[in-house]
GROMACS .gro file of C-alpha atoms in nm:
model
  398
    1UNK     CA    1  -4.667   3.475  -0.774
    2UNK     CA    2  -4.414   3.200  -0.844
    3UNK     CA    3  -4.196   3.116  -0.548
    4UNK     CA    4  -3.825   3.189  -0.582
    5UNK     CA    5  -3.581   2.900  -0.578
    6UNK     CA    6  -3.206   2.882  -0.628
    7UNK     CA    7  -3.295   2.812  -0.990
    8UNK     CA    8  -3.554   3.093  -1.033
    9UNK     CA    9  -3.626   3.180  -1.395
   10UNK     CA   10  -3.609   2.815  -1.492
   11UNK     CA   11  -3.934   2.623  -1.504
   12UNK     CA   12  -3.927   2.313  -1.284
   13UNK     CA   13  -4.207   2.076  -1.189
   14UNK     CA   14  -4.341   2.129  -0.838
   15UNK     CA   15  -4.183   1.812  -0.692
   16UNK     CA   16  -3.839   1.915  -0.820
   17UNK     CA   17  -3.877   2.269  -0.683
   18UNK     CA   18  -3.926   2.120  -0.339
   19UNK     CA   19  -3.594   1.931  -0.342
   20UNK     CA   20  -3.388   2.185  -0.540
   21UNK     CA   21  -3.263   2.366  -0.225
   22UNK     CA   22  -3.134   2.033  -0.090
   23UNK     CA   23  -2.938   1.962  -0.407
   24UNK     CA   24  -2.800   2.315  -0.404
   25UNK     CA   25  -2.686   2.280  -0.041
   26UNK     CA   26  -2.519   1.949  -0.116
   27UNK     CA   27  -2.339   2.106  -0.412
   28UNK     CA   28  -2.211   2.392  -0.195
   29UNK     CA   29  -2.090   2.148   0.072
   30UNK     CA   30  -1.900   1.930  -0.178
   31UNK     CA   31  -1.749   2.241  -0.339
   32UNK     CA   32  -1.632   2.366   0.001
   33UNK     CA   33  -1.481   2.031   0.099
   34UNK     CA   34  -1.294   2.008  -0.230
   35UNK     CA   35  -1.147   2.356  -0.181
   36UNK     CA   36  -1.030   2.286   0.175
   37UNK     CA   37  -0.892   1.941   0.098
   38UNK     CA   38  -1.125   1.781   0.351
   39UNK     CA   39  -1.311   1.591   0.084
   40UNK     CA   40  -0.993   1.412  -0.015
   41UNK     CA   41  -0.930   1.310   0.345
   42UNK     CA   42  -1.283   1.182   0.395
   43UNK     CA   43  -1.290   0.984   0.072
   44UNK     CA   44  -0.934   0.862   0.130
   45UNK     CA   45  -1.028   0.701   0.458
   46UNK     CA   46  -1.233   0.448   0.269
   47UNK     CA   47  -0.977   0.378  -0.001
   48UNK     CA   48  -0.679   0.149  -0.030
   49UNK     CA   49  -0.395   0.289   0.184
   50UNK     CA   50  -0.162   0.234  -0.112
   51UNK     CA   51  -0.340   0.512  -0.301
   52UNK     CA   52  -0.357   0.742   0.002
   53UNK     CA   53   0.007   0.715   0.114
   54UNK     CA   54   0.255   0.696  -0.172
   55UNK     CA   55   0.562   0.650   0.048
   56UNK     CA   56   0.639   0.465   0.368
   57UNK     CA   57   0.697   0.705   0.659
   58UNK     CA   58   1.070   0.756   0.725
   59UNK     CA   59   1.048   0.649   1.087
   60UNK     CA   60   1.182   0.354   1.286
   61UNK     CA   61   0.990   0.232   1.591
   62UNK     CA   62   1.097   0.011   1.881
   63UNK     CA   63   0.977  -0.046   2.237
   64UNK     CA   64   1.162  -0.149   2.551
   65UNK     CA   65   1.149  -0.130   2.928
   66UNK     CA   66   1.359   0.188   2.945
   67UNK     CA   67   1.453   0.477   2.715
   68UNK     CA   68   1.763   0.454   2.492
   69UNK     CA   69   1.975   0.665   2.732
   70UNK     CA   70   1.936   0.387   2.990
   71UNK     CA   71   1.995   0.090   2.756
   72UNK     CA   72   2.234  -0.182   2.865
   73UNK     CA   73   2.537  -0.208   2.636
   74UNK     CA   74   2.398  -0.527   2.481
   75UNK     CA   75   2.076  -0.352   2.377
   76UNK     CA   76   2.250  -0.029   2.278
   77UNK     CA   77   2.488  -0.195   2.035
   78UNK     CA   78   2.204  -0.367   1.851
   79UNK     CA   79   1.949  -0.084   1.861
   80UNK     CA   80   2.182   0.187   1.733
   81UNK     CA   81   2.239  -0.010   1.412
   82UNK     CA   82   1.904   0.128   1.291
   83UNK     CA   83   1.975   0.503   1.304
   84UNK     CA   84   2.337   0.444   1.201
   85UNK     CA   85   2.239   0.268   0.880
   86UNK     CA   86   1.939   0.497   0.818
   87UNK     CA   87   2.042   0.853   0.914
   88UNK     CA   88   1.754   1.011   0.719
   89UNK     CA   89   1.496   0.828   0.932
   90UNK     CA   90   1.344   0.942   1.261
   91UNK     CA   91   1.396   0.699   1.545
   92UNK     CA   92   1.172   0.654   1.850
   93UNK     CA   93   1.150   0.407   2.136
   94UNK     CA   94   0.836   0.375   2.345
   95UNK     CA   95   0.894   0.255   2.700
   96UNK     CA   96   0.703   0.105   2.990
   97UNK     CA   97   0.661   0.462   3.116
   98UNK     CA   98   0.512   0.629   2.808
   99UNK     CA   99   0.344   0.352   2.605
  100UNK     CA  100   0.007   0.403   2.774
  101UNK     CA  101   0.021   0.776   2.700
  102UNK     CA  102   0.069   0.696   2.331
  103UNK     CA  103  -0.229   0.459   2.330
  104UNK     CA  104  -0.453   0.701   2.521
  105UNK     CA  105  -0.355   0.991   2.293
  106UNK     CA  106  -0.417   0.817   1.964
  107UNK     CA  107  -0.704   0.587   2.059
  108UNK     CA  108  -0.878   0.801   2.319
  109UNK     CA  109  -1.159   1.058   2.266
  110UNK     CA  110  -0.927   1.307   2.095
  111UNK     CA  111  -0.790   1.041   1.863
  112UNK     CA  112  -0.962   0.745   1.698
  113UNK     CA  113  -1.205   0.720   1.990
  114UNK     CA  114  -1.164   0.350   2.060
  115UNK     CA  115  -1.225   0.323   2.436
  116UNK     CA  116  -1.233  -0.056   2.406
  117UNK     CA  117  -0.871  -0.058   2.289
  118UNK     CA  118  -0.757   0.179   2.565
  119UNK     CA  119  -0.941  -0.020   2.832
  120UNK     CA  120  -0.789  -0.353   2.725
  121UNK     CA  121  -0.440  -0.209   2.696
  122UNK     CA  122  -0.463  -0.060   3.045
  123UNK     CA  123  -0.571  -0.394   3.189
  124UNK     CA  124  -0.294  -0.605   3.034
  125UNK     CA  125  -0.017  -0.736   3.259
  126UNK     CA  126   0.145  -0.990   3.027
  127UNK     CA  127   0.443  -0.806   2.876
  128UNK     CA  128   0.456  -1.005   2.554
  129UNK     CA  129   0.086  -0.946   2.483
  130UNK     CA  130   0.130  -0.572   2.539
  131UNK     CA  131   0.442  -0.568   2.322
  132UNK     CA  132   0.265  -0.741   2.034
  133UNK     CA  133  -0.047  -0.528   2.061
  134UNK     CA  134   0.153  -0.205   2.089
  135UNK     CA  135   0.342  -0.260   1.764
  136UNK     CA  136   0.016  -0.304   1.573
  137UNK     CA  137  -0.133   0.007   1.737
  138UNK     CA  138   0.173   0.214   1.646
  139UNK     CA  139   0.190   0.091   1.289
  140UNK     CA  140  -0.180   0.162   1.235
  141UNK     CA  141  -0.148   0.523   1.350
  142UNK     CA  142   0.198   0.622   1.229
  143UNK     CA  143   0.332   0.351   1.002
  144UNK     CA  144   0.704   0.322   0.931
  145UNK     CA  145   0.940   0.041   1.028
  146UNK     CA  146   0.899  -0.182   1.330
  147UNK     CA  147   1.196  -0.369   1.477
  148UNK     CA  148   1.216  -0.563   1.803
  149UNK     CA  149   1.481  -0.430   2.038
  150UNK     CA  150   1.704  -0.735   1.982
  151UNK     CA  151   1.697  -0.711   1.602
  152UNK     CA  152   2.005  -0.567   1.433
  153UNK     CA  153   1.992  -0.384   1.100
  154UNK     CA  154   2.240  -0.544   0.859
  155UNK     CA  155   2.145  -0.335   0.555
  156UNK     CA  156   1.989   0.009   0.502
  157UNK     CA  157   1.611   0.025   0.473
  158UNK     CA  158   1.645   0.122   0.108
  159UNK     CA  159   1.723  -0.245   0.050
  160UNK     CA  160   1.388  -0.361   0.190
  161UNK     CA  161   1.221  -0.300  -0.147
  162UNK     CA  162   1.391  -0.467  -0.447
  163UNK     CA  163   1.466  -0.241  -0.743
  164UNK     CA  164   1.202  -0.402  -0.961
  165UNK     CA  165   0.929  -0.262  -0.732
  166UNK     CA  166   0.829   0.091  -0.628
  167UNK     CA  167   0.686   0.212  -0.298
  168UNK     CA  168   0.356   0.321  -0.447
  169UNK     CA  169   0.282  -0.038  -0.551
  170UNK     CA  170   0.260  -0.162  -0.193
  171UNK     CA  171   0.156  -0.066   0.160
  172UNK     CA  172   0.317  -0.345   0.366
  173UNK     CA  173   0.656  -0.519   0.353
  174UNK     CA  174   0.695  -0.845   0.543
  175UNK     CA  175   0.916  -1.154   0.533
  176UNK     CA  176   0.879  -1.529   0.575
  177UNK     CA  177   0.984  -1.663   0.916
  178UNK     CA  178   0.890  -2.033   0.924
  179UNK     CA  179   0.827  -2.230   0.606
  180UNK     CA  180   0.779  -2.591   0.716
  181UNK     CA  181   0.439  -2.693   0.572
  182UNK     CA  182   0.516  -3.064   0.612
  183UNK     CA  183   0.435  -3.017   0.982
  184UNK     CA  184   0.103  -2.844   0.912
  185UNK     CA  185  -0.100  -3.124   1.073
  186UNK     CA  186   0.126  -3.176   1.374
  187UNK     CA  187  -0.062  -3.142   1.702
  188UNK     CA  188   0.191  -2.897   1.852
  189UNK     CA  189   0.393  -2.762   1.562
  190UNK     CA  190   0.109  -2.727   1.311
  191UNK     CA  191  -0.006  -2.372   1.387
  192UNK     CA  192   0.356  -2.250   1.396
  193UNK     CA  193   0.478  -2.424   1.079
  194UNK     CA  194   0.388  -2.150   0.830
  195UNK     CA  195   0.430  -1.792   0.936
  196UNK     CA  196   0.544  -1.445   0.846
  197UNK     CA  197   0.791  -1.261   1.065
  198UNK     CA  198   0.661  -0.984   1.293
  199UNK     CA  199   0.982  -0.890   1.474
  200UNK     CA  200   1.054  -0.666   1.173
  201UNK     CA  201   0.817  -0.526   0.911
  202UNK     CA  202   0.734  -0.202   0.731
  203UNK     CA  203   0.385  -0.053   0.697
  204UNK     CA  204   0.205   0.253   0.571
  205UNK     CA  205  -0.035   0.422   0.816
  206UNK     CA  206  -0.395   0.304   0.853
  207UNK     CA  207  -0.317  -0.038   0.716
  208UNK     CA  208  -0.621  -0.269   0.745
  209UNK     CA  209  -0.402  -0.563   0.853
  210UNK     CA  210  -0.303  -0.372   1.168
  211UNK     CA  211  -0.660  -0.292   1.270
  212UNK     CA  212  -0.772  -0.642   1.177
  213UNK     CA  213  -0.506  -0.771   1.417
  214UNK     CA  214  -0.608  -0.532   1.695
  215UNK     CA  215  -0.975  -0.626   1.668
  216UNK     CA  216  -0.888  -0.996   1.655
  217UNK     CA  217  -0.669  -0.965   1.965
  218UNK     CA  218  -0.939  -0.785   2.162
  219UNK     CA  219  -1.196  -1.052   2.070
  220UNK     CA  220  -0.948  -1.328   2.159
  221UNK     CA  221  -0.867  -1.176   2.499
  222UNK     CA  222  -1.235  -1.136   2.586
  223UNK     CA  223  -1.300  -1.495   2.476
  224UNK     CA  224  -1.014  -1.625   2.692
  225UNK     CA  225  -1.139  -1.416   2.982
  226UNK     CA  226  -1.483  -1.572   2.955
  227UNK     CA  227  -1.338  -1.923   2.924
  228UNK     CA  228  -1.112  -1.888   3.228
  229UNK     CA  229  -1.354  -1.681   3.433
  230UNK     CA  230  -1.079  -1.426   3.501
  231UNK     CA  231  -1.020  -1.062   3.409
  232UNK     CA  232  -0.787  -0.999   3.117
  233UNK     CA  233  -0.507  -0.889   3.349
  234UNK     CA  234  -0.505  -1.229   3.521
  235UNK     CA  235  -0.522  -1.463   3.221
  236UNK     CA  236  -0.300  -1.770   3.215
  237UNK     CA  237  -0.150  -1.808   2.868
  238UNK     CA  238   0.098  -2.066   2.745
  239UNK     CA  239   0.344  -2.038   2.458
  240UNK     CA  240   0.102  -2.152   2.190
  241UNK     CA  241  -0.166  -1.913   2.320
  242UNK     CA  242   0.069  -1.621   2.264
  243UNK     CA  243   0.185  -1.736   1.922
  244UNK     CA  244  -0.170  -1.787   1.795
  245UNK     CA  245  -0.332  -1.497   1.983
  246UNK     CA  246  -0.096  -1.205   1.920
  247UNK     CA  247   0.225  -1.340   1.769
  248UNK     CA  248   0.340  -1.469   1.428
  249UNK     CA  249   0.043  -1.703   1.372
  250UNK     CA  250  -0.205  -1.423   1.442
  251UNK     CA  251  -0.005  -1.187   1.220
  252UNK     CA  252   0.004  -1.442   0.938
  253UNK     CA  253  -0.369  -1.509   0.953
  254UNK     CA  254  -0.448  -1.137   0.932
  255UNK     CA  255  -0.214  -1.089   0.636
  256UNK     CA  256  -0.357  -1.383   0.440
  257UNK     CA  257  -0.712  -1.264   0.514
  258UNK     CA  258  -0.633  -0.917   0.378
  259UNK     CA  259  -0.468  -1.058   0.067
  260UNK     CA  260  -0.770  -1.280   0.006
  261UNK     CA  261  -1.006  -0.985   0.051
  262UNK     CA  262  -0.814  -0.767  -0.192
  263UNK     CA  263  -0.779  -1.032  -0.461
  264UNK     CA  264  -1.128  -1.175  -0.428
  265UNK     CA  265  -1.012  -1.533  -0.376
  266UNK     CA  266  -0.844  -1.730  -0.099
  267UNK     CA  267  -0.470  -1.688  -0.064
  268UNK     CA  268  -0.299  -1.976   0.117
  269UNK     CA  269   0.054  -2.043   0.239
  270UNK     CA  270   0.132  -2.241  -0.076
  271UNK     CA  271   0.174  -1.904  -0.250
  272UNK     CA  272   0.482  -1.838  -0.035
  273UNK     CA  273   0.631  -2.184   0.011
  274UNK     CA  274   0.992  -2.198  -0.108
  275UNK     CA  275   0.972  -1.862  -0.286
  276UNK     CA  276   1.312  -1.795  -0.451
  277UNK     CA  277   1.256  -1.418  -0.462
  278UNK     CA  278   1.026  -1.156  -0.315
  279UNK     CA  279   0.663  -1.162  -0.425
  280UNK     CA  280   0.400  -0.885  -0.440
  281UNK     CA  281   0.050  -1.012  -0.359
  282UNK     CA  282  -0.244  -0.775  -0.327
  283UNK     CA  283  -0.022  -0.475  -0.256
  284UNK     CA  284   0.173  -0.663   0.017
  285UNK     CA  285   0.538  -0.737  -0.054
  286UNK     CA  286   0.662  -1.068   0.090
  287UNK     CA  287   1.039  -1.110   0.114
  288UNK     CA  288   1.219  -1.445   0.124
  289UNK     CA  289   1.294  -1.614   0.456
  290UNK     CA  290   1.657  -1.501   0.435
  291UNK     CA  291   1.560  -1.133   0.451
  292UNK     CA  292   1.437  -1.113   0.812
  293UNK     CA  293   1.492  -1.467   0.946
  294UNK     CA  294   1.829  -1.589   0.822
  295UNK     CA  295   2.036  -1.837   1.020
  296UNK     CA  296   1.753  -2.024   1.190
  297UNK     CA  297   1.873  -2.369   1.089
  298UNK     CA  298   1.542  -2.452   0.922
  299UNK     CA  299   1.311  -2.331   0.643
  300UNK     CA  300   1.613  -2.305   0.409
  301UNK     CA  301   1.688  -1.974   0.581
  302UNK     CA  302   2.051  -1.945   0.472
  303UNK     CA  303   2.286  -1.728   0.676
  304UNK     CA  304   2.348  -1.365   0.769
  305UNK     CA  305   2.638  -1.324   0.526
  306UNK     CA  306   2.406  -1.341   0.225
  307UNK     CA  307   2.333  -1.020   0.033
  308UNK     CA  308   1.961  -1.075   0.082
  309UNK     CA  309   1.988  -1.094   0.464
  310UNK     CA  310   1.858  -0.758   0.590
  311UNK     CA  311   1.841  -0.804   0.969
  312UNK     CA  312   1.976  -1.031   1.241
  313UNK     CA  313   1.760  -1.140   1.533
  314UNK     CA  314   1.976  -1.189   1.842
  315UNK     CA  315   1.691  -1.319   2.064
  316UNK     CA  316   1.838  -1.173   2.384
  317UNK     CA  317   1.507  -1.000   2.460
  318UNK     CA  318   1.304  -1.311   2.380
  319UNK     CA  319   1.283  -1.468   2.727
  320UNK     CA  320   0.905  -1.431   2.749
  321UNK     CA  321   0.847  -1.811   2.720
  322UNK     CA  322   0.967  -1.835   3.081
  323UNK     CA  323   0.631  -1.682   3.177
  324UNK     CA  324   0.436  -1.860   2.902
  325UNK     CA  325   0.593  -2.207   2.880
  326UNK     CA  326   0.589  -2.441   2.584
  327UNK     CA  327   0.438  -2.786   2.619
  328UNK     CA  328   0.704  -3.009   2.771
  329UNK     CA  329   0.655  -3.384   2.795
  330UNK     CA  330   0.753  -3.510   3.144
  331UNK     CA  331   1.001  -3.756   2.991
  332UNK     CA  332   1.081  -3.638   2.638
  333UNK     CA  333   1.069  -3.260   2.684
  334UNK     CA  334   0.983  -2.999   2.419
  335UNK     CA  335   0.937  -3.100   2.056
  336UNK     CA  336   1.046  -2.746   1.954
  337UNK     CA  337   1.401  -2.840   2.052
  338UNK     CA  338   1.407  -3.052   1.737
  339UNK     CA  339   1.414  -2.721   1.544
  340UNK     CA  340   1.198  -2.868   1.267
  341UNK     CA  341   1.427  -3.166   1.206
  342UNK     CA  342   1.197  -3.432   1.062
  343UNK     CA  343   1.374  -3.734   1.212
  344UNK     CA  344   1.387  -3.574   1.555
  345UNK     CA  345   1.017  -3.482   1.545
  346UNK     CA  346   0.926  -3.831   1.425
  347UNK     CA  347   1.118  -3.988   1.714
  348UNK     CA  348   0.953  -3.750   1.964
  349UNK     CA  349   0.608  -3.837   1.829
  350UNK     CA  350   0.675  -4.212   1.848
  351UNK     CA  351   0.823  -4.194   2.198
  352UNK     CA  352   0.542  -3.983   2.342
  353UNK     CA  353   0.280  -4.205   2.178
  354UNK     CA  354   0.444  -4.515   2.327
  355UNK     CA  355   0.459  -4.346   2.667
  356UNK     CA  356   0.087  -4.266   2.653
  357UNK     CA  357   0.013  -4.635   2.598
  358UNK     CA  358   0.198  -4.743   2.913
  359UNK     CA  359   0.017  -4.834   3.236
  360UNK     CA  360   0.004  -4.542   3.488
  361UNK     CA  361   0.254  -4.706   3.728
  362UNK     CA  362   0.512  -4.749   3.450
  363UNK     CA  363   0.461  -4.388   3.343
  364UNK     CA  364   0.525  -4.275   3.700
  365UNK     CA  365   0.841  -4.489   3.717
  366UNK     CA  366   0.981  -4.338   3.395
  367UNK     CA  367   0.900  -3.985   3.511
  368UNK     CA  368   1.077  -4.046   3.844
  369UNK     CA  369   1.379  -4.189   3.661
  370UNK     CA  370   1.391  -3.885   3.431
  371UNK     CA  371   1.372  -3.647   3.727
  372UNK     CA  372   1.653  -3.833   3.906
  373UNK     CA  373   1.873  -3.821   3.596
  374UNK     CA  374   1.803  -3.448   3.551
  375UNK     CA  375   1.892  -3.381   3.914
  376UNK     CA  376   2.218  -3.575   3.882
  377UNK     CA  377   2.306  -3.388   3.562
  378UNK     CA  378   2.235  -3.053   3.727
  379UNK     CA  379   2.456  -3.141   4.024
  380UNK     CA  380   2.736  -3.251   3.791
  381UNK     CA  381   2.720  -2.924   3.600
  382UNK     CA  382   2.726  -2.730   3.927
  383UNK     CA  383   3.032  -2.919   4.049
  384UNK     CA  384   3.209  -2.867   3.718
  385UNK     CA  385   3.139  -2.496   3.742
  386UNK     CA  386   3.274  -2.478   4.096
  387UNK     CA  387   3.588  -2.673   3.998
  388UNK     CA  388   3.642  -2.445   3.699
  389UNK     CA  389   3.610  -2.139   3.919
  390UNK     CA  390   3.852  -2.283   4.174
  391UNK     CA  391   4.109  -2.366   3.906
  392UNK     CA  392   4.076  -2.019   3.758
  393UNK     CA  393   4.128  -1.860   4.098
  394UNK     CA  394   4.438  -2.070   4.165
  395UNK     CA  395   4.584  -1.984   3.825
  396UNK     CA  396   4.527  -1.614   3.879
  397UNK     CA  397   4.692  -1.636   4.218
  398UNK     CA  398   5.013  -1.784   4.078
   0.00000   0.00000   0.00000
């Protein structure tokens, strides 16, 4: 008697009859997944986020040491500009007390199951590294708008996307921060001379740039740990380490890598040098420098009164370099104080090169002279402050 199969009554060769039940089971599974919507979720996880999420989530994210009810007036006045100008958006601030819970919830066993991320985040003690990593972790899970706590909203978020574009064309909105490619080969300024801004940006959930950043940061931290022979929580990192490891330079590298991947050819900074208007590249919208970084005094960044200026960075929460210092020459100080002025940088380069050529005893003499002058200047400023306070007190007493 002929054996029954799901296709009984139809003659099939013996080798096909053996695999017919497997094909039938697969068909039933696909049919079930399509009915429940699960199939769309599974297939969507491997597709471009632009096709999976048509709109950017209407949510604004920030992080700070304390919750908004405990903000100092300075922070409150700036932070509340976001919900005031965007009343239809949700607004949330993660703090030093609940950030770990967020990471454990979304990246732990019940979430994305990335124990490596949770372990590294738990071990971090450097606030700026945690702050940078946290924004990428949040944007990958939830998406929306990220703004540093000292960034003020000048315009509603509806203005982030120019009218000639639509939300479904893109999955990330960023802006130029530093556009000074003439310094690309400078020993200190080079890696910082071409960068996108990461104190404000807008992303759809599950964006590959965010996870690319997270994975790069984890690899970088482990590499630094091996180099220094210290656990991640005890790493010594200077200003340039932070900028290139988690900050704007790291952000820029990840964005350019994703653009290159999507377009199938290398995308370099030249694509964004001196752009007169926003540009859409590989589904990533890049706004002009004036949008997020106006008023810097370099990069042709314009001012905050321009119609295209969307935010204002006040920098009052940007004191992290005190724990991660810039390179400072013992006589000529920090080249960053030139603020990308070409003549100033040229003079700094020439002076430091001439200093390096001096005999050791002459170098020591110049350093001692500089320290003596700095001490005298500090004492003068102190005395002026005391005299000013005394005069003010006498005037008030009259």
